[in-house]
mmCIF file of C-alpha atoms and ligand atoms in Angstrom:
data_model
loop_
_atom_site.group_PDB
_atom_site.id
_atom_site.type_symbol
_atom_site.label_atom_id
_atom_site.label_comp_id
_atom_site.label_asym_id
_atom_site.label_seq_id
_atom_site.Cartn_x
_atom_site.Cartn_y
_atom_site.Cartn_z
ATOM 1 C CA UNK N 1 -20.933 -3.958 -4.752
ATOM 2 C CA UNK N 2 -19.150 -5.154 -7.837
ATOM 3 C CA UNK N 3 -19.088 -8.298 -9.180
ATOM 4 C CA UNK N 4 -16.388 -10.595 -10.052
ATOM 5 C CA UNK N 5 -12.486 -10.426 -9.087
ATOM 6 C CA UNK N 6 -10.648 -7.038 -9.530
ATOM 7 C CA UNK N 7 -7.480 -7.434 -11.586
ATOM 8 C CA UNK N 8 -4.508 -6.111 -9.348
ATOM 9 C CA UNK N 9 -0.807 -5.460 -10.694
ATOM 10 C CA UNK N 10 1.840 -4.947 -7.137
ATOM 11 C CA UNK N 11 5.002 -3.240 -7.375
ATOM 12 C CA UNK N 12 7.315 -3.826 -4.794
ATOM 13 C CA UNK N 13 11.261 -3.202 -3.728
ATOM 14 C CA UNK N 14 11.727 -5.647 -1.413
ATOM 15 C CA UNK N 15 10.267 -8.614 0.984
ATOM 16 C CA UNK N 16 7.206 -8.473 0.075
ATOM 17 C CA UNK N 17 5.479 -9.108 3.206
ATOM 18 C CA UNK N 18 2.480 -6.836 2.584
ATOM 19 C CA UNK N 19 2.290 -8.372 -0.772
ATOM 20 C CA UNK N 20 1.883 -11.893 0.740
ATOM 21 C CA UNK N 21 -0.827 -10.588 2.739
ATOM 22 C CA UNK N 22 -2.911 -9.659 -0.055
ATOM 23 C CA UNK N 23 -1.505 -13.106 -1.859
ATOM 24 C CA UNK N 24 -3.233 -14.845 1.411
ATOM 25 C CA UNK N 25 -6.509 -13.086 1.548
ATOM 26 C CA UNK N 26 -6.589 -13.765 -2.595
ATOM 27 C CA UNK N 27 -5.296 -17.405 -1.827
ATOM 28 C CA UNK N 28 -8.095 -18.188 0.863
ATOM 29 C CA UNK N 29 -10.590 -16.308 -1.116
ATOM 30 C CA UNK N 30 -11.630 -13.137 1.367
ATOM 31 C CA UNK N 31 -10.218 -10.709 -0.730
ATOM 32 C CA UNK N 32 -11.810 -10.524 -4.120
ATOM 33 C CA UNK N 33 -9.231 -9.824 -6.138
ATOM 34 C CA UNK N 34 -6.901 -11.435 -9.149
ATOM 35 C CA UNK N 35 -3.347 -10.863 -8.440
ATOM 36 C CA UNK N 36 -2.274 -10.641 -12.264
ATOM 37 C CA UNK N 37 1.199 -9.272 -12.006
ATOM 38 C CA UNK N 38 3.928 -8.542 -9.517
ATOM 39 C CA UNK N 39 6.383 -5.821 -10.775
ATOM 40 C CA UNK N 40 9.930 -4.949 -8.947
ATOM 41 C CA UNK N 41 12.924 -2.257 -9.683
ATOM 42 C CA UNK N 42 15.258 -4.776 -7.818
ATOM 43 C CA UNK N 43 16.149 -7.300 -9.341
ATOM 44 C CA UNK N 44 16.881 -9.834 -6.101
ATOM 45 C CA UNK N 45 13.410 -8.515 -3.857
ATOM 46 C CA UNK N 46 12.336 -11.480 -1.873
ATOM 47 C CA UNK N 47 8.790 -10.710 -3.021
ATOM 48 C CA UNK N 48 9.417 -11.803 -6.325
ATOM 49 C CA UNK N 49 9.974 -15.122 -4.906
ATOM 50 C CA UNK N 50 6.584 -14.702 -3.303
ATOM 51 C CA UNK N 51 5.098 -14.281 -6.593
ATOM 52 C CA UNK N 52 6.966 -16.899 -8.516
ATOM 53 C CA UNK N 53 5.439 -19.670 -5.008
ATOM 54 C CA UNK N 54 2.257 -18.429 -5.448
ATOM 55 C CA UNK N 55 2.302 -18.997 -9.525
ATOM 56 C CA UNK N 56 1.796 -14.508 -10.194
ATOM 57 C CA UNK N 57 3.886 -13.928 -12.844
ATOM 58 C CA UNK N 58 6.741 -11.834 -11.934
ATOM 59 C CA UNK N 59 8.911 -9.120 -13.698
ATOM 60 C CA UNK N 60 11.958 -7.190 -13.321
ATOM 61 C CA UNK N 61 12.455 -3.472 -14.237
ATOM 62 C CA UNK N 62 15.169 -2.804 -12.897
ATOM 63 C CA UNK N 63 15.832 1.576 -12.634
ATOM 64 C CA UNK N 64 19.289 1.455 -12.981
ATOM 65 C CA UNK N 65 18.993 0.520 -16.796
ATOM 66 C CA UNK N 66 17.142 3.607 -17.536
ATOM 67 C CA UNK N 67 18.821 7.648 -17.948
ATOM 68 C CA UNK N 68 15.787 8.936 -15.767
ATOM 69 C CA UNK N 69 12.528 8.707 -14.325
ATOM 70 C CA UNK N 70 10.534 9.544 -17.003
ATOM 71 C CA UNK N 71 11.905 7.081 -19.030
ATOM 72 C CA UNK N 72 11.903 4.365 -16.357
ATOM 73 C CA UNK N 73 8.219 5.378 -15.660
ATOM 74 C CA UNK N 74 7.136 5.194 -19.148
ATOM 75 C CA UNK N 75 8.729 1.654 -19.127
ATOM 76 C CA UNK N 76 6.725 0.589 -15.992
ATOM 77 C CA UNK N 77 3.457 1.946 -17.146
ATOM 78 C CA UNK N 78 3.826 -0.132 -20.397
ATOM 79 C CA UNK N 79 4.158 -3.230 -18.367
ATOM 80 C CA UNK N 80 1.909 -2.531 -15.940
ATOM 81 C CA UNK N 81 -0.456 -1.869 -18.544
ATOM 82 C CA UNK N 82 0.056 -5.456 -20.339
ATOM 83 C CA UNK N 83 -1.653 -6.969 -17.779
ATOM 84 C CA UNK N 84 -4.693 -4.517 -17.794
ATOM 85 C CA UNK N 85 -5.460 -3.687 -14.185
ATOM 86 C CA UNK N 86 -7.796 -1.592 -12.035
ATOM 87 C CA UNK N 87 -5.783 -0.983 -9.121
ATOM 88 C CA UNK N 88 -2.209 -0.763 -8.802
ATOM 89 C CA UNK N 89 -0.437 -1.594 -5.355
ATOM 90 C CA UNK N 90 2.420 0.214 -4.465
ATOM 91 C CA UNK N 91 3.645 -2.372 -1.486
ATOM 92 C CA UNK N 92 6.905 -1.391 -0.313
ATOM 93 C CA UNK N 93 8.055 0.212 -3.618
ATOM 94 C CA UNK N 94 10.741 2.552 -2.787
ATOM 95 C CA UNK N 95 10.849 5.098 -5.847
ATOM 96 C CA UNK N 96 9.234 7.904 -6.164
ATOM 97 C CA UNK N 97 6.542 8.053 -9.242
ATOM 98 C CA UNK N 98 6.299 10.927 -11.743
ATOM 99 C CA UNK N 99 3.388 12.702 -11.837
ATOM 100 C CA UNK N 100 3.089 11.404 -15.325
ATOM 101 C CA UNK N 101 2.262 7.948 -13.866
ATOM 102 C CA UNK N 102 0.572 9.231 -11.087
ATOM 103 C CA UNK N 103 -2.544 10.906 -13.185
ATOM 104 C CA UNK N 104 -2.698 7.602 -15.365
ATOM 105 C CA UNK N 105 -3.517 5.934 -11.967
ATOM 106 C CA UNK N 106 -5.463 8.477 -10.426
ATOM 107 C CA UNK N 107 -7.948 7.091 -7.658
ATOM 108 C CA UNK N 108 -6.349 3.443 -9.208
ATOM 109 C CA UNK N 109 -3.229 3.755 -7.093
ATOM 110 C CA UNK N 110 -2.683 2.832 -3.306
ATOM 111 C CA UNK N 111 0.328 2.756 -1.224
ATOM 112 C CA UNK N 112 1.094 1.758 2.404
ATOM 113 C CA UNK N 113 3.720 4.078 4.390
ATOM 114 C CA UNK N 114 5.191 3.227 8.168
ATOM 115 C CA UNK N 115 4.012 5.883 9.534
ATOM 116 C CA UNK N 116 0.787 8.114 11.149
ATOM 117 C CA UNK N 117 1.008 10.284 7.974
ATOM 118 C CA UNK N 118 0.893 13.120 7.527
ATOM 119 C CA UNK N 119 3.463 12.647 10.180
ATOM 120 C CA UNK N 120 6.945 11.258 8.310
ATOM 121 C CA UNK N 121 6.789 10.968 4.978
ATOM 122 C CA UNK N 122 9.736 10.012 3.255
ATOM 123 C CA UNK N 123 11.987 7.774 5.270
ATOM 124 C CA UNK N 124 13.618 6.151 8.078
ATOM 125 C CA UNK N 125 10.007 7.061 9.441
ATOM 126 C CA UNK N 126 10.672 4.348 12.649
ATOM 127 C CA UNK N 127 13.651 6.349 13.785
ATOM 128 C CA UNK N 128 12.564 9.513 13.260
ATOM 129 C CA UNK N 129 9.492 8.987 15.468
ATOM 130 C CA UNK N 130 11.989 7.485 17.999
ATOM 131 C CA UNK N 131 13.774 10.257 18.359
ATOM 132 C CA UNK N 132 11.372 12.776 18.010
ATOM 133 C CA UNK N 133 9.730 10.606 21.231
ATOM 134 C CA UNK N 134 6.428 9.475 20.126
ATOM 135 C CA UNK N 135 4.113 7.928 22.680
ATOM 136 C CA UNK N 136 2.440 6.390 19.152
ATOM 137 C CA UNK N 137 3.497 5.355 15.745
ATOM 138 C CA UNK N 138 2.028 3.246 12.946
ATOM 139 C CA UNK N 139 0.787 2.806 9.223
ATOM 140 C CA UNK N 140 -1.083 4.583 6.697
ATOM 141 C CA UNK N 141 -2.911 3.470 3.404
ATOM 142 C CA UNK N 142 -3.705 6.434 1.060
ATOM 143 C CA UNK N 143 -4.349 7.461 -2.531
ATOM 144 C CA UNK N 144 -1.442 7.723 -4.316
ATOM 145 C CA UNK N 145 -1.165 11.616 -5.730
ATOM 146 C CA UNK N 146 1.520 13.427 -6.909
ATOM 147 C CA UNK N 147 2.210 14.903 -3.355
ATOM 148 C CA UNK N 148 4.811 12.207 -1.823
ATOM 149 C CA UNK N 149 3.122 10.289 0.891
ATOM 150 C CA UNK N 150 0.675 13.295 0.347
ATOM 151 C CA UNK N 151 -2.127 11.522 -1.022
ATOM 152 C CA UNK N 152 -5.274 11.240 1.023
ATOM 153 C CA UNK N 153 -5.524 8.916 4.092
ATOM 154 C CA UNK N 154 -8.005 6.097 4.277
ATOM 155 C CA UNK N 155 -6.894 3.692 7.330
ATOM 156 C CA UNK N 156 -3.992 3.947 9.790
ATOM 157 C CA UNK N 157 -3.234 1.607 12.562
ATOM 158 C CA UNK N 158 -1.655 2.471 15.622
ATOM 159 C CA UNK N 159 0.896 0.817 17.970
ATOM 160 C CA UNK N 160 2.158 2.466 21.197
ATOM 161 C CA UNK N 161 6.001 2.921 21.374
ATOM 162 C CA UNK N 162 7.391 1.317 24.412
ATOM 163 C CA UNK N 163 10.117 2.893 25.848
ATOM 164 C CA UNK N 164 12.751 0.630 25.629
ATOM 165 C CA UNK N 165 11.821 0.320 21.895
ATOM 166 C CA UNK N 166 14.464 0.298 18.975
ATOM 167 C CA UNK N 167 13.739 1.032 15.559
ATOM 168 C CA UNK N 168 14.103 -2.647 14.381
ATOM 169 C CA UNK N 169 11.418 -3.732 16.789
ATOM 170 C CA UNK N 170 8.730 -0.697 16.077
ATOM 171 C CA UNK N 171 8.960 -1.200 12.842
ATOM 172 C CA UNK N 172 8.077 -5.347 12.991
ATOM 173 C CA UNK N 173 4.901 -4.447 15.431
ATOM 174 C CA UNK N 174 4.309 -1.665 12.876
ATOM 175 C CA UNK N 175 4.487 -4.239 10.052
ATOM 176 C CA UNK N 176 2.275 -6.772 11.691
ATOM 177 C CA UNK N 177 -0.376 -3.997 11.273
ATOM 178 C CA UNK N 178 -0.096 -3.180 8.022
ATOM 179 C CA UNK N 179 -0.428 -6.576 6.918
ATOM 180 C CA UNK N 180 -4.346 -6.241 8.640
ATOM 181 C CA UNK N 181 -5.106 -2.608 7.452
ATOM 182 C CA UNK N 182 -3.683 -2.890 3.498
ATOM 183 C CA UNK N 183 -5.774 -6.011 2.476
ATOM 184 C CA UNK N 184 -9.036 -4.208 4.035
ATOM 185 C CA UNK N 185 -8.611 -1.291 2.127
ATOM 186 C CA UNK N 186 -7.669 -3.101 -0.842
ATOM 187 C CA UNK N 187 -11.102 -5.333 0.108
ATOM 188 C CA UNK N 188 -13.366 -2.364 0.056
ATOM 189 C CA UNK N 189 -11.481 -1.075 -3.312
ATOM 190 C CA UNK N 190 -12.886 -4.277 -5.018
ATOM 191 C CA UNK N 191 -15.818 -4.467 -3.575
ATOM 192 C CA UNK N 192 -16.438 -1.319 -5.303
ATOM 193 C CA UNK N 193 -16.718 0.625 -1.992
ATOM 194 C CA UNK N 194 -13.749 2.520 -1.902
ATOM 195 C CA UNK N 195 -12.894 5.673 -4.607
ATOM 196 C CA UNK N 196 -11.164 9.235 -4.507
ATOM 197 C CA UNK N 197 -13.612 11.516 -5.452
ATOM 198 C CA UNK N 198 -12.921 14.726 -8.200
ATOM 199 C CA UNK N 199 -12.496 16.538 -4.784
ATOM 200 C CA UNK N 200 -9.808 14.768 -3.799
ATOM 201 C CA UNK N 201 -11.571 13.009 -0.996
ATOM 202 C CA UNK N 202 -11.626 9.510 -0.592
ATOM 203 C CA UNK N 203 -15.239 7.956 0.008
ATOM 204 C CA UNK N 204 -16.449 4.776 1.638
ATOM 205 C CA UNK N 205 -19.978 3.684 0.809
ATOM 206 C CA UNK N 206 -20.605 6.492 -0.428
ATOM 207 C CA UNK N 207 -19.682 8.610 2.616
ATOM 208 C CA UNK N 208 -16.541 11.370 2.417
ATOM 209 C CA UNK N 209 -13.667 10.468 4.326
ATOM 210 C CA UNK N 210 -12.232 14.221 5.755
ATOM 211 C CA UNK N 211 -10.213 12.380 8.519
ATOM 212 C CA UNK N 212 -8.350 8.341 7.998
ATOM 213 C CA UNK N 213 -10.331 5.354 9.565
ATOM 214 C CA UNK N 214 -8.666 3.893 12.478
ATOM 215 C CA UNK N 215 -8.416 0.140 12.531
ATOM 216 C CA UNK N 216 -8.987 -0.280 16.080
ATOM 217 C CA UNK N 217 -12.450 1.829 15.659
ATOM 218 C CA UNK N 218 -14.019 -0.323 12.643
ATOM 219 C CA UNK N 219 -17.269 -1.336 12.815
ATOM 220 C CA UNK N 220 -17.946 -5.055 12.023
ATOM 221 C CA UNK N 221 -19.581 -4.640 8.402
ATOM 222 C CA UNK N 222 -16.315 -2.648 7.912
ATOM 223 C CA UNK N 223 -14.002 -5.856 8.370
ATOM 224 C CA UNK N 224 -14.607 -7.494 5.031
ATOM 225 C CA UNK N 225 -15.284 -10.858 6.190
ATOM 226 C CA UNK N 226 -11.898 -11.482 7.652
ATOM 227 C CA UNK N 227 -9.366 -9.801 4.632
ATOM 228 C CA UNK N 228 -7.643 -8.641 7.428
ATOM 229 C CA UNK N 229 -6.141 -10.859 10.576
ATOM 230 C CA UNK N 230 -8.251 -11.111 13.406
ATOM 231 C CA UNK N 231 -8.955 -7.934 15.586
ATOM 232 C CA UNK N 232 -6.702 -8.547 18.693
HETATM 233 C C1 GAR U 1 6.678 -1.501 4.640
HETATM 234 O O1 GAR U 1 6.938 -1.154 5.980
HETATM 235 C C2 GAR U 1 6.048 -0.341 3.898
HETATM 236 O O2 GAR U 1 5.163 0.400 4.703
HETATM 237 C C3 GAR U 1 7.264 0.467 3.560
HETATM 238 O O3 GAR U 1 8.228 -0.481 3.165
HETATM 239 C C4 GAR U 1 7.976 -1.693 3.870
HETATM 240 C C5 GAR U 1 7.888 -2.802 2.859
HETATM 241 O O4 GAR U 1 7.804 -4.036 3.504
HETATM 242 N N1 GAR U 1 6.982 1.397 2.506
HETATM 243 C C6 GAR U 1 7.529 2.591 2.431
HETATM 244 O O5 GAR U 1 8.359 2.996 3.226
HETATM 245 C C7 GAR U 1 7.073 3.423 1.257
HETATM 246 N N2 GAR U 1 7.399 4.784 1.457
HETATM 247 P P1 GAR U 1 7.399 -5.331 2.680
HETATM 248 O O6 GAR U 1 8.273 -5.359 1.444
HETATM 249 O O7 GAR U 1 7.735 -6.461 3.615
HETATM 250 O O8 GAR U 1 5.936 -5.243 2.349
#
């Protein structure tokens, strides 16, 4: 177990709910961590409000100001970098990364996607799994590689689909999970439990990960103490 609080730096796009999960769980003190930055490419994201309520400092880099990714990328590590982290958040970010950035951040970097990955990566992923007609959908948090929404699984949660279901709904009952799984995995991070091995595996405790957790399967020393919302 490691000691102290692990300095985090979140870059969003957008609302920012899975960033005020992990603001909570910092807030009421289950999740060890120092929330030392929050970073977004749009300049009006809700989240940044988040930040700014919650006293995180909060910056702008805003894409469109830069010729191309490599550029913008080189911009975001530098102020990612001014606030010295060891683990970066990727909570709703909606650009891709170049590998670049990725390798800087290697087994540093997590990111949540709405989906049972490797099932739909990209986007749209509620719709797509509507039409397609899945019986289940959900969430993923994985290692960040330079694969998009490649990166190696660690928890998914899963929600059945009903059948009257539209994509709006899904994706709020999907939501509501991810706000449980992405501060646990986040929790074990700090802890000093979680890391991608050279193999690209993830481990936990020590054990290899070949296939994700499922939330609904964790066992009790798993749970971190309540990071995440109570098991239903
Ligand atoms: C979440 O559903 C997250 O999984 C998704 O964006 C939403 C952000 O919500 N991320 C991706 O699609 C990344 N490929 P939030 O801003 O309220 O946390």
């Amino acid at each position: 177990m490691k000691e102290g609080k692990l300095p985090v730096v979140v870059l969003i796009s957008g609302s920012g709910s899975n960033l005020q999960a992990l603001i909570d769980g910092a807030q009421s003190g289950e999740l060890p961590i120092v929330l030392r930055a929050v970073i977004s490419n749009m300049p009006n994201a809700y989240g940044l409000q988040r930040a700014r309520a919650a006293g995180i400092p909060a910056e702008i880099l805003d894409h469109r100001a830069y010729s191309d990714r490599v550029h913008y990328d080189q911009a975001l590590w530098e102020c990612v970098q001014a606030y010295a982290p060891e683990l970066v958040v990727l909570a709703g970010f909606m650009r891709i990364l170049t590998p670049a950035f990725v390798a800087r951040y290697r087994g540093r970097l997590l990111n949540i996607h709405p989906s049972l990955l490797p099932k739909y990566r990209g986007l749209h992923t509620h719709e797509r799994a509507l039409a397609a007609g899945e019986r289940t959908h959900g969430a993923s948090v994985h290692f960040v590689t330079e694969e998009l929404d490649g990166g190696p699984v660690i928890l998914q949660a899963e929600v059945p689909v009903h059948p009257d279901e539209d994509p709006r709904r899904l994706a709020a009952r999907v939501l509501v999970e991810e706000h449980k799984i992405y501060p646990l995995v986040v929790c074990w991070f700090a802890q000093g439990r979680l890391s991608l091995g050279a193999d690209g595996l993830p481990r936990l405790d020590r054990k290899i990960l070949h296939q994700p957790l499922r939330y609904h399967e964790l066992s009790p020393d798993l749970l971190c103490g309540g990071a995440h919302k109570a098991l239903p």
